C-alpha positions as a Markdown table, in Angstrom:
| # | Residue | x | y | z |
|---|---|---|---|---|
| 1 | Met | 59.5 | 52.5 | 122.0 |
| 2 | Leu | 61.4 | 51.5 | 118.9 |
| 3 | Val | 63.3 | 54.8 | 119.0 |
| 4 | Leu | 64.4 | 54.3 | 122.6 |
| 5 | Glu | 65.6 | 50.8 | 121.7 |
| 6 | Ala | 67.5 | 52.1 | 118.7 |
| 7 | Asn | 69.2 | 54.8 | 120.9 |
| 8 | Phe | 70.0 | 52.3 | 123.6 |
| 9 | Ala | 71.6 | 49.9 | 121.0 |
| 10 | Met | 73.8 | 52.8 | 119.8 |
| 11 | Ala | 74.9 | 53.7 | 123.3 |
| 12 | Met | 78.6 | 53.7 | 123.9 |
| 13 | Thr | 80.3 | 52.2 | 127.0 |
| 14 | Ser | 82.9 | 54.2 | 128.9 |
| 15 | Asp | 85.6 | 51.8 | 127.7 |
| 16 | Gln | 84.5 | 52.2 | 124.1 |
| 17 | Phe | 84.5 | 56.0 | 124.5 |
| 18 | Lys | 88.1 | 55.9 | 126.0 |
| 19 | Ser | 89.3 | 53.7 | 123.2 |
| 20 | Glu | 87.9 | 55.9 | 120.5 |
| 21 | Met | 89.4 | 59.0 | 122.2 |
| 22 | Ile | 92.8 | 57.3 | 122.4 |
| 23 | Asn | 92.7 | 56.4 | 118.7 |
| 24 | Leu | 91.9 | 60.0 | 117.9 |
| 25 | Leu | 94.7 | 61.7 | 119.9 |
| 26 | Pro | 97.3 | 62.2 | 117.1 |
| 27 | Arg | 94.7 | 64.0 | 115.0 |
| 28 | Leu | 93.4 | 66.0 | 117.9 |
| 29 | Arg | 97.0 | 67.1 | 118.7 |
| 30 | Arg | 97.7 | 68.2 | 115.2 |
| 31 | Phe | 94.5 | 70.3 | 115.3 |
| 32 | Ala | 95.4 | 71.7 | 118.7 |
| 33 | Val | 98.9 | 72.7 | 117.4 |
| 34 | Ser | 97.2 | 74.5 | 114.5 |
| 35 | Leu | 95.0 | 76.4 | 116.9 |
| 36 | Thr | 97.5 | 77.2 | 119.6 |
| 37 | Arg | 100.6 | 77.6 | 117.4 |
| 38 | Ser | 102.6 | 76.1 | 120.3 |
| 39 | Gly | 103.4 | 72.5 | 121.2 |
| 40 | Pro | 103.2 | 72.9 | 124.9 |
| 41 | Asp | 100.0 | 74.9 | 124.7 |
| 42 | Ala | 98.6 | 72.3 | 122.3 |
| 43 | Asp | 99.4 | 69.6 | 124.9 |
| 44 | Asp | 97.7 | 71.5 | 127.6 |
| 45 | Leu | 94.6 | 72.1 | 125.4 |
| 46 | Leu | 94.5 | 68.5 | 124.5 |
| 47 | Gln | 94.8 | 67.4 | 128.1 |
| 48 | Glu | 92.0 | 69.7 | 129.1 |
| 49 | Ala | 89.8 | 68.5 | 126.2 |
| 50 | Cys | 90.3 | 64.9 | 127.1 |
| 51 | Thr | 89.5 | 65.6 | 130.8 |
| 52 | Thr | 86.3 | 67.5 | 129.7 |
| 53 | Ala | 85.3 | 64.7 | 127.3 |
| 54 | Leu | 85.8 | 62.0 | 129.9 |
| 55 | Gln | 83.7 | 64.0 | 132.4 |
| 56 | Lys | 80.9 | 64.6 | 129.9 |
| 57 | Trp | 81.2 | 61.3 | 127.9 |
| 58 | Gln | 77.5 | 60.5 | 128.6 |
| 59 | Gln | 76.5 | 63.7 | 126.7 |
| 60 | Tyr | 78.0 | 62.4 | 123.5 |
| 61 | Asp | 75.4 | 61.3 | 121.0 |
| 62 | Pro | 76.5 | 58.1 | 119.4 |
| 63 | Gly | 74.5 | 59.0 | 116.3 |
| 64 | Gln | 77.0 | 61.7 | 115.5 |
| 65 | Pro | 80.6 | 61.2 | 114.4 |
| 66 | Phe | 82.8 | 60.9 | 117.4 |
| 67 | Asp | 85.8 | 62.7 | 115.8 |
| 68 | Arg | 83.7 | 65.8 | 115.0 |
| 69 | Trp | 82.4 | 65.9 | 118.6 |
| 70 | Met | 86.0 | 65.8 | 120.0 |
| 71 | Phe | 87.3 | 68.4 | 117.5 |
| 72 | Arg | 84.4 | 70.7 | 118.6 |
| 73 | Val | 85.4 | 70.1 | 122.3 |
| 74 | Val | 89.0 | 71.1 | 121.5 |
| 75 | Arg | 87.9 | 74.2 | 119.5 |
| 76 | Asn | 85.4 | 75.4 | 122.1 |
| 77 | Leu | 88.0 | 75.0 | 124.9 |
| 78 | Trp | 90.5 | 77.0 | 122.8 |
| 79 | Val | 88.0 | 79.8 | 122.2 |
| 80 | Ser | 87.5 | 80.0 | 126.0 |
| 81 | Glu | 91.2 | 80.0 | 126.5 |
| 82 | Ile | 91.7 | 82.9 | 124.1 |
| 83 | Arg | 89.1 | 84.9 | 126.0 |
| 84 | Lys | 90.9 | 84.2 | 129.3 |
| 85 | Arg | 94.2 | 85.2 | 127.7 |
| 86 | Lys | 92.8 | 88.5 | 126.6 |
| 87 | Val | 92.2 | 89.3 | 130.3 |
| 88 | Arg | 95.7 | 88.0 | 131.3 |
| 89 | Gln | 97.5 | 89.8 | 128.5 |
| 90 | Gly | 98.6 | 86.7 | 126.7 |
| 91 | Glu | 101.7 | 85.7 | 128.7 |
| 92 | Gly | 103.7 | 82.6 | 127.8 |
| 93 | Gln | 103.3 | 82.4 | 124.0 |
| 94 | Val | 105.7 | 80.2 | 122.1 |
| 95 | Asp | 106.4 | 80.6 | 118.4 |
| 96 | Ala | 104.5 | 78.0 | 116.3 |
| 97 | Ala | 107.5 | 77.5 | 114.1 |
| 98 | Glu | 109.0 | 75.5 | 116.9 |
| 99 | Ala | 106.2 | 73.0 | 116.7 |
| 100 | Ser | 107.4 | 69.7 | 115.3 |
| 101 | Glu | 104.2 | 67.8 | 114.8 |
| 102 | Leu | 103.9 | 67.8 | 111.0 |
| 103 | Arg | 107.3 | 66.2 | 110.4 |
| 104 | Ala | 108.1 | 64.6 | 107.0 |
| 105 | Pro | 110.6 | 61.8 | 106.8 |
| 106 | Gly | 113.0 | 61.8 | 103.9 |
| 107 | Ser | 115.9 | 63.7 | 102.6 |
| 108 | Ala | 117.3 | 66.9 | 104.0 |
| 109 | Asp | 115.6 | 68.8 | 101.2 |
| 110 | Glu | 112.2 | 67.3 | 102.0 |
| 111 | Val | 112.6 | 68.0 | 105.7 |
| 112 | Leu | 113.6 | 71.6 | 105.0 |
| 113 | Glu | 110.7 | 72.0 | 102.6 |
| 114 | Ala | 108.3 | 70.6 | 105.2 |
| 115 | Lys | 109.7 | 72.9 | 107.8 |
| 116 | Gln | 109.1 | 75.9 | 105.5 |
| 117 | Val | 105.5 | 74.8 | 104.8 |
| 118 | Arg | 104.9 | 74.4 | 108.5 |
| 119 | Gly | 106.3 | 77.9 | 109.1 |
| 120 | Lys | 104.1 | 79.4 | 106.4 |
| 121 | Val | 101.0 | 77.6 | 107.7 |
| 122 | Ala | 101.9 | 78.9 | 111.2 |
| 123 | Asp | 102.1 | 82.4 | 109.7 |
| 124 | Leu | 98.5 | 82.3 | 108.4 |
| 125 | Asp | 95.7 | 83.9 | 110.3 |
| 126 | Gln | 93.9 | 81.4 | 112.4 |
| 127 | Glu | 90.7 | 81.9 | 110.4 |
| 128 | Leu | 92.6 | 80.6 | 107.4 |
| 129 | Ser | 94.7 | 77.9 | 109.0 |
| 130 | Gln | 91.8 | 76.1 | 110.9 |
| 131 | Pro | 89.8 | 75.1 | 107.8 |
| 132 | Leu | 93.0 | 74.4 | 105.8 |
| 133 | Met | 94.3 | 72.0 | 108.5 |
| 134 | Leu | 90.9 | 70.3 | 108.9 |
| 135 | Val | 90.5 | 69.7 | 105.1 |
| 136 | Cys | 94.1 | 69.1 | 104.0 |
| 137 | Ala | 95.6 | 67.4 | 107.1 |
| 138 | Glu | 92.6 | 65.8 | 108.6 |
| 139 | Gly | 90.6 | 64.9 | 105.5 |
| 140 | Tyr | 87.3 | 66.5 | 106.4 |
| 141 | Ser | 84.9 | 67.6 | 103.7 |
| 142 | Tyr | 84.1 | 71.2 | 103.3 |
| 143 | Arg | 80.6 | 70.5 | 104.6 |
| 144 | Glu | 82.0 | 68.8 | 107.7 |
| 145 | Val | 84.3 | 71.7 | 108.4 |
| 146 | Ser | 81.4 | 74.1 | 107.9 |
| 147 | Glu | 79.5 | 72.3 | 110.6 |
| 148 | Leu | 82.5 | 71.9 | 112.9 |
| 149 | Leu | 83.4 | 75.6 | 112.8 |
| 150 | Gly | 79.9 | 76.9 | 112.5 |
| 151 | Ile | 80.5 | 78.9 | 109.3 |
| 152 | Pro | 78.9 | 78.7 | 105.9 |
| 153 | Ile | 80.4 | 76.2 | 103.4 |
| 154 | Gly | 81.1 | 79.1 | 101.0 |
| 155 | Thr | 83.2 | 80.7 | 103.7 |
| 156 | Val | 85.1 | 77.5 | 104.3 |
| 157 | Met | 85.8 | 77.2 | 100.5 |
| 158 | Ser | 86.9 | 80.9 | 100.3 |
| 159 | Arg | 89.2 | 80.6 | 103.4 |
| 160 | Ile | 90.9 | 77.5 | 102.1 |
| 161 | His | 91.4 | 79.1 | 98.7 |
| 162 | Arg | 92.9 | 82.2 | 100.3 |
| 163 | Ala | 95.1 | 80.1 | 102.6 |
| 164 | Arg | 96.4 | 78.0 | 99.6 |
| 165 | Lys | 97.0 | 81.1 | 97.6 |
| 166 | Gln | 99.0 | 82.7 | 100.4 |
| 167 | Leu | 101.0 | 79.6 | 101.0 |
| 168 | Val | 101.9 | 79.3 | 97.3 |
| 169 | Ser | 102.8 | 82.9 | 96.9 |
| 170 | Gly | 104.9 | 82.8 | 100.1 |
| 171 | Leu | 106.8 | 79.7 | 99.0 |
| 172 | Thr | 107.3 | 81.0 | 95.5 |
| 173 | Val | 108.8 | 84.2 | 96.8 |
| 174 | Glu | 111.3 | 82.2 | 98.9 |
| 175 | Glu | 112.3 | 79.9 | 96.1 |
| 176 | Thr | 113.0 | 82.7 | 93.6 |
| 177 | Gly | 114.5 | 85.0 | 96.1 |
| 178 | Val | 112.2 | 87.8 | 94.9 |
| 179 | Thr | 111.0 | 90.1 | 97.7 |
């Protein structure tokens, strides 16, 4: 009886759910861009994720972090979309370097540097860019990313290390002009 009362007390109303989802949209879009490598595809993915979440909002367990639930919805929908695209031969792809979501205000040098970093992140394999974005841009812990992506924590750590190493070597080569 006490457990039922505790779960009922933690229940979220539809309006609270919508409010939480709206507050999370900028972070979800950044994640969607990192998955899709395309602004328009990210917008489509995000719209589908929001629609799915709103249709299934009562399945959300308020005992779990809302943001992780939503990130999982986005990721699962993207995995489904990748499977569909393999059948359709992947038409309509847009280069991720055109995505402008991770803009950095400041001087022209800072803007150029940020654009170079965005381009290098976009060039990373998805298995490396996903954990990198979740940890570095979204602030998740390695353990949270492990749970979110369904991979061991050691794999998360290894992929982030490899991603950072590739980013540094790619940017160092550009700075020095060495090829």
